[in-house]
XYZ file of C-alpha atoms in Angstrom:
340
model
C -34.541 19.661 63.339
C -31.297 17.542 63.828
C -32.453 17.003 67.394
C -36.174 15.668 66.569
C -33.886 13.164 64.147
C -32.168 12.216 67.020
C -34.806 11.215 69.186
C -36.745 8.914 67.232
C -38.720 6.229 69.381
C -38.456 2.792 69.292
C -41.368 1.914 67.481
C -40.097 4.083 64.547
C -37.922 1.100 63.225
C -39.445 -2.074 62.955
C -37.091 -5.528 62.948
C -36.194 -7.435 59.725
C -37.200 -11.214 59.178
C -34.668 -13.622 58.367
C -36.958 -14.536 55.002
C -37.214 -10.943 54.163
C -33.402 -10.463 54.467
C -32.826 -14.313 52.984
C -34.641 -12.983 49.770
C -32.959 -9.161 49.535
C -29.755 -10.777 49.358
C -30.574 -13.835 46.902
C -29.221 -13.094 43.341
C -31.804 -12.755 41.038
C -30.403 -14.642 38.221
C -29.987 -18.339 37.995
C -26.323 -19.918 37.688
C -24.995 -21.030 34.459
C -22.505 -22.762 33.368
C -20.709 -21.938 29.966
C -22.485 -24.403 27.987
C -26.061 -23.742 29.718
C -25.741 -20.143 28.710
C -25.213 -20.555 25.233
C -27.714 -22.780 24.811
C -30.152 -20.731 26.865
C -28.973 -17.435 24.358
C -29.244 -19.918 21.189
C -32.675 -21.154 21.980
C -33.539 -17.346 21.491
C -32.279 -17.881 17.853
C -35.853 -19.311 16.171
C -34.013 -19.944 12.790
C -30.852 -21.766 14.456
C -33.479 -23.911 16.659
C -35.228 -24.691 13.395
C -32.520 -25.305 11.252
C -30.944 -27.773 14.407
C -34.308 -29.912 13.825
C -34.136 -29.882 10.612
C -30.214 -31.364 10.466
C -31.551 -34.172 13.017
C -34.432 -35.305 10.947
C -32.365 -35.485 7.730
C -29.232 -37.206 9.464
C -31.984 -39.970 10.806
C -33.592 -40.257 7.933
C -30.187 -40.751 6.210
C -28.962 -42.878 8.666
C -31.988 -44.956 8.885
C -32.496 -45.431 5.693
C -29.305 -47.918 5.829
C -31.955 -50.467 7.428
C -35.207 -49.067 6.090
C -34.481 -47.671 2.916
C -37.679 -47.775 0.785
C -35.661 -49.705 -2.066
C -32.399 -50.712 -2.765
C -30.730 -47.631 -4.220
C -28.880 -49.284 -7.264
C -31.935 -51.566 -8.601
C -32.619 -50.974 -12.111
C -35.949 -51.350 -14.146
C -35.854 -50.165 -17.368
C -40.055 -50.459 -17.826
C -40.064 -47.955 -14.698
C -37.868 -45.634 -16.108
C -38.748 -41.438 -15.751
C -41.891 -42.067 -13.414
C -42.951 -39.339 -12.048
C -43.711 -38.774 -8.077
C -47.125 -40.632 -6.253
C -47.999 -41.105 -3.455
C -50.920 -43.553 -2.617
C -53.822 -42.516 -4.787
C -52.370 -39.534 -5.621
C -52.724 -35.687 -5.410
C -51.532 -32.451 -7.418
C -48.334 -32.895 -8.055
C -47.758 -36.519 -6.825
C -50.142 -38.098 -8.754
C -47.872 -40.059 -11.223
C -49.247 -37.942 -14.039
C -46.512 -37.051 -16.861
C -47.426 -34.364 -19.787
C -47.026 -35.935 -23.032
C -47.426 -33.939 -26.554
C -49.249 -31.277 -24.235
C -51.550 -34.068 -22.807
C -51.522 -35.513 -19.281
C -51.259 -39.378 -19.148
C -51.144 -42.070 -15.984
C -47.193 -42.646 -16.393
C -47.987 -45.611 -13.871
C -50.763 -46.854 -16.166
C -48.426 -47.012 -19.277
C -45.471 -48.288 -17.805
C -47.928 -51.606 -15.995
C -46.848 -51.009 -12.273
C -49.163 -53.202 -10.187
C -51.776 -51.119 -8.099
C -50.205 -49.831 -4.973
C -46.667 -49.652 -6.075
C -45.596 -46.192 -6.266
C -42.465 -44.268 -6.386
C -42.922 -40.862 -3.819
C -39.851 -38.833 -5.888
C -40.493 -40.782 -8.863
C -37.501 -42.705 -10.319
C -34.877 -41.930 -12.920
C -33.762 -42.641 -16.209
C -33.074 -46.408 -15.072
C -35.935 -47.149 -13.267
C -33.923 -46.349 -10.392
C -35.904 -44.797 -7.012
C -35.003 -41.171 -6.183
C -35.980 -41.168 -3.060
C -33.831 -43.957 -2.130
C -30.872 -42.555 -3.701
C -30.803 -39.026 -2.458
C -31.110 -41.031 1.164
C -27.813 -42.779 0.116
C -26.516 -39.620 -1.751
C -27.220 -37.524 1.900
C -25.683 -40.271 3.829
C -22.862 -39.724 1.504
C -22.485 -36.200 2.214
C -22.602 -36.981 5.688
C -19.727 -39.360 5.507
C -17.764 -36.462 3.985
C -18.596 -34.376 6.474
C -17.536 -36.625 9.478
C -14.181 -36.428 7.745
C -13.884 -33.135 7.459
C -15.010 -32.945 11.187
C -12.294 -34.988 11.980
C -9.049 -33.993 10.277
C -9.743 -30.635 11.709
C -10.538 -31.900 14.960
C -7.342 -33.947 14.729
C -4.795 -32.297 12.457
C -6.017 -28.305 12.172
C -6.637 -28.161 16.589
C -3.213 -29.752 17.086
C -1.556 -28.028 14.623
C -2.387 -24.901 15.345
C -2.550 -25.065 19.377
C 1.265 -26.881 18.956
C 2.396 -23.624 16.684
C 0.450 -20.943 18.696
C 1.673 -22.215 22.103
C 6.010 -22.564 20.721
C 5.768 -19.502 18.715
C 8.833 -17.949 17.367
C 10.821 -20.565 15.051
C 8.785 -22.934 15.805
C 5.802 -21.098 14.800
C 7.408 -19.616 11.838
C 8.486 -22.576 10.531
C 4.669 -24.324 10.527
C 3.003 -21.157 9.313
C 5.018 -21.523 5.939
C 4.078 -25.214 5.915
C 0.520 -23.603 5.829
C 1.139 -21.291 3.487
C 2.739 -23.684 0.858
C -0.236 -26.221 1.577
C -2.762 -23.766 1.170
C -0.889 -22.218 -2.325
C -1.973 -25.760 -4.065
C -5.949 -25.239 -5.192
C -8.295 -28.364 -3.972
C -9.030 -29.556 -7.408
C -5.639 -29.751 -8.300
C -4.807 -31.952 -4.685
C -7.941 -33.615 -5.749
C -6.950 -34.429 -9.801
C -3.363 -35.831 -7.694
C -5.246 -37.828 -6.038
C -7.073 -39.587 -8.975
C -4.379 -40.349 -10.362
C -3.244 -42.110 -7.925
C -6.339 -43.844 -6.195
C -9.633 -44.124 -8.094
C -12.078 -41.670 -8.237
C -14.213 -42.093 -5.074
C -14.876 -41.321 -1.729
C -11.378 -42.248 -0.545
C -9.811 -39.864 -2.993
C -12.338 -37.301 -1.830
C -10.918 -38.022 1.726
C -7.178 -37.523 1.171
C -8.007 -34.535 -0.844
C -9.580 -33.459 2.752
C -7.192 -34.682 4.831
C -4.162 -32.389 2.463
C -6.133 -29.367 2.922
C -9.109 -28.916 4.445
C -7.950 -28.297 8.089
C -5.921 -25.161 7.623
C -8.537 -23.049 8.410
C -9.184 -24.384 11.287
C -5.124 -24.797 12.266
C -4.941 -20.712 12.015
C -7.720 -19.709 13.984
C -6.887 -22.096 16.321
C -3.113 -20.790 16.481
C -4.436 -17.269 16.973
C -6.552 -17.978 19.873
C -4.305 -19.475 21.337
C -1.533 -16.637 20.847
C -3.724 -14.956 22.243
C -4.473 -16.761 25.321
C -0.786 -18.131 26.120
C 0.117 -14.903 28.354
C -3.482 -14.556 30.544
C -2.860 -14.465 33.646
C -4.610 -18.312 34.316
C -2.023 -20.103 31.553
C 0.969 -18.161 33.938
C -0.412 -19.046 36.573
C -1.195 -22.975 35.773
C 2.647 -22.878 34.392
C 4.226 -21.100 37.909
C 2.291 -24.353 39.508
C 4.555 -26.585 37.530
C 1.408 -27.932 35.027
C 3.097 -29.695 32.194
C 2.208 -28.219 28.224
C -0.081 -31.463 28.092
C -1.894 -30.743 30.844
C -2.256 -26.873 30.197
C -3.851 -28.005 26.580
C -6.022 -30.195 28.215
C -7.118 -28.694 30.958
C -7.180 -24.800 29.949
C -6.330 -24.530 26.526
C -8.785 -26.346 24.902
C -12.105 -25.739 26.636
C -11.500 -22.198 26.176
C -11.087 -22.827 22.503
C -14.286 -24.592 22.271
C -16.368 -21.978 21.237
C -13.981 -21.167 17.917
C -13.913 -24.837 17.602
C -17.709 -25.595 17.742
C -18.387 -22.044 15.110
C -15.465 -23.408 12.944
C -16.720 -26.798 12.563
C -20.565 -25.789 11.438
C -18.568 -23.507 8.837
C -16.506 -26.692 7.610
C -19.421 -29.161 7.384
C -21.426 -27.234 4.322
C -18.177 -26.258 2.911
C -17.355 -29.782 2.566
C -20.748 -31.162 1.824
C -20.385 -28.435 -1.112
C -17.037 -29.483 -2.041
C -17.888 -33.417 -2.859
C -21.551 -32.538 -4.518
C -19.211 -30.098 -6.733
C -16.970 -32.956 -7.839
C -19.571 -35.895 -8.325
C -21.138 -32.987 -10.750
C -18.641 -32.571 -12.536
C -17.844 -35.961 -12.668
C -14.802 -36.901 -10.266
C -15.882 -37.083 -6.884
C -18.208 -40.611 -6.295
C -18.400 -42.934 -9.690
C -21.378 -44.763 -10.858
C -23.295 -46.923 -9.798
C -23.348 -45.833 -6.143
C -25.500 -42.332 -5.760
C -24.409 -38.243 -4.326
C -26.453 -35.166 -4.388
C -23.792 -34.111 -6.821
C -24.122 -36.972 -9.488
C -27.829 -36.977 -9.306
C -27.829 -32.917 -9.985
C -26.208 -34.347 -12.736
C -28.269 -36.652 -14.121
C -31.151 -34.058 -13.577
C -30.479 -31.435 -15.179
C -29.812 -33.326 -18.889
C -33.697 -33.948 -18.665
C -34.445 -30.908 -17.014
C -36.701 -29.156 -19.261
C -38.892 -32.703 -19.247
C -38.585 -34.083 -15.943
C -37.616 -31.122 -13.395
C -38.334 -33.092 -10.290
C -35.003 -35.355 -11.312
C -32.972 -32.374 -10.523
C -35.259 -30.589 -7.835
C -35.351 -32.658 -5.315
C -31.656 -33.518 -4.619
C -30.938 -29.629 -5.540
C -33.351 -28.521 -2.606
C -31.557 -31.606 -0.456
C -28.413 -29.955 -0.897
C -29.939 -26.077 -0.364
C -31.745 -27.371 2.846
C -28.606 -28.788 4.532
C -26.339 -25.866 3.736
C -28.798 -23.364 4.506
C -29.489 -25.062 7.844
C -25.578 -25.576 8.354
C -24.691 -21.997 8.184
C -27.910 -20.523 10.154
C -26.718 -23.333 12.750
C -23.205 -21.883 13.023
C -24.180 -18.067 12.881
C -26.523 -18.857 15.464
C -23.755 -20.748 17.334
C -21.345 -17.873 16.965
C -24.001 -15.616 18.722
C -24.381 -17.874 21.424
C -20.651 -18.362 22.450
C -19.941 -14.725 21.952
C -19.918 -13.572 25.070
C -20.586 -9.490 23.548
C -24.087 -10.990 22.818
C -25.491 -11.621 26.532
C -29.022 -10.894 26.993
């Protein structure tokens, strides 16, 4: 049997093309970078994709509205006070129709606004238009949460990148910093700052800027613990790299991915935080508009005119809900236990 093996003819075997052996050889899957993965694994996230659309069409719509805002969103007109929503001719439920003493009557009709003027959310209880002021009350919330954005992009990174990479003392030293800062509740850093600006967005800002990065500063600082002794941070240090240049170069794109998840967990947080105060009545003063003063003008005439506190209630629902199904998708995509 071995010997029949042995003496195989030629014309048993039969030459390999190049293109055959090209192809048997070619990896299969395509090359990614980091970045390209994670968005290739977060497109697989419907509800992340969604929500992502969602976020851009309200942030243009907000932003837009600073040059084509339907109507200037501090007019008053007392005769079009409490309309309720049309739009064009009307239909079920935005047909300017108000029950009165159990009866339906034209709201429009009573209240003599010319044919063709209409109010899509209706207006408010100074003939003030809704629409136009939760578009100024969302770019508002947007505002807030560019500055949240930034002082942990600027403070909480540094800070906790500067402590995690020292350690010891150092590191001791700024983690009880931390832990005194974050002792002192927000509303009381807040109520400080009242008293010595004026209620506002500025006072909203500081309150921010005081506390709202230390969240940020600690997971930061534990990353980079972490990463400090890997065998590429020795090795960029035994090449003589200076600390700058290590942050730069290695440090911080590895910490991108906390960064990015971190962020989209800061945003709704601080969206939350200013609707909370304007509610309650010192976060951003009258006569200028938030999501959180208009929930509270709504809900006094709730039980008559619901749509004054539904609308910028489902505002502020949509954005957080997209927010956080943004940044769980996000944490998916950058974890790299969740290839597929």
């Amino acid at each position: 049997m071995a010997d029949e093996k042995m003496n195989l003819p030629k014309d048993a075997f039969e030459p390999l093309k190049a293109d055959e052996q090209l192809n048997n050889e070619r990896i299969a899957a395509p090359s990614l970078t980091f970045l390209q993965d994670a968005w290739r694994r977060l497109k697989k996230n419907k509800a992340a994709v969604i929500s992502l659309w969602v976020l851009i069409i309200i942030i243009v719509l907000a932003i837009g509205s600073i040059w084509f805002s339907p109507r200037n969103p501090n007019a008053q007109n007392a005769s079009y006070a409490n309309l309720p929503p049309k739009i064009g001719n009307g239909f079920w439920g935005f047909d300017g129709k108000a029950k009165v003493a159990g009866t339906l009557v034209d709201s429009y009709k009573q209240a003599g606004v010319p044919k063709g003027t209409y109010y899509v959310l209706g207006t408010d209880y100074l003939g003030r238009d809704l629409l136009s002021r939760i578009l100024f009350g969302t770019r508002i919330s947007l505002l807030v949460a560019c500055v949240a954005t930034f002082f942990d992009l600027v403070i909480g990174v540094a800070y906790g990148m500067f402590s995690g990479w020292y350690g010891g003392r150092v590191d001791n030293i700024m983690q009880r910093v931390l832990e005194v800062i974050s002792s002192v509740p927000n509303l009381v850093v807040v109520i400080l700052m009242i008293v010595v600006f004026k209620p506002g967005i500025f006072s909203i800002s500081m309150a921010i800027a005081i506390t709202g990065w230390i969240t940020m500063a600690r997971l930061v600082r534990a990353q980079t613990l972490k990463m400090k002794d890997q065998e590429f941070i020795l090795a960029a240090r035994t090449l003589g790299e200076s600390t700058k240049k290590i942050a730069l170069k290695h440090l911080l794109p590895n910490l991108s991915s906390t960064i990015i998840i971190q962020l989209m967990f800061t945003i709704p947080t601080a969206i939350f935080f200013e609707a909370f105060l304007s509610f309650i009545g010192i976060g951003i003063s009258a006569p200028n508009a938030s999501l959180g003063t208009l929930l509270n003008d709504g809900y006094k005439t709730f039980r008559f005119l619901p749509y004054q506190m539904w609308y910028p209630a489902a505002v502020l629902s949509i954005i957080m809900i997209a927010f956080n199904l943004l940044a769980d998708g996000l944490r998916d995509a950058f974890d790299p236990r969740t290839r597929g």
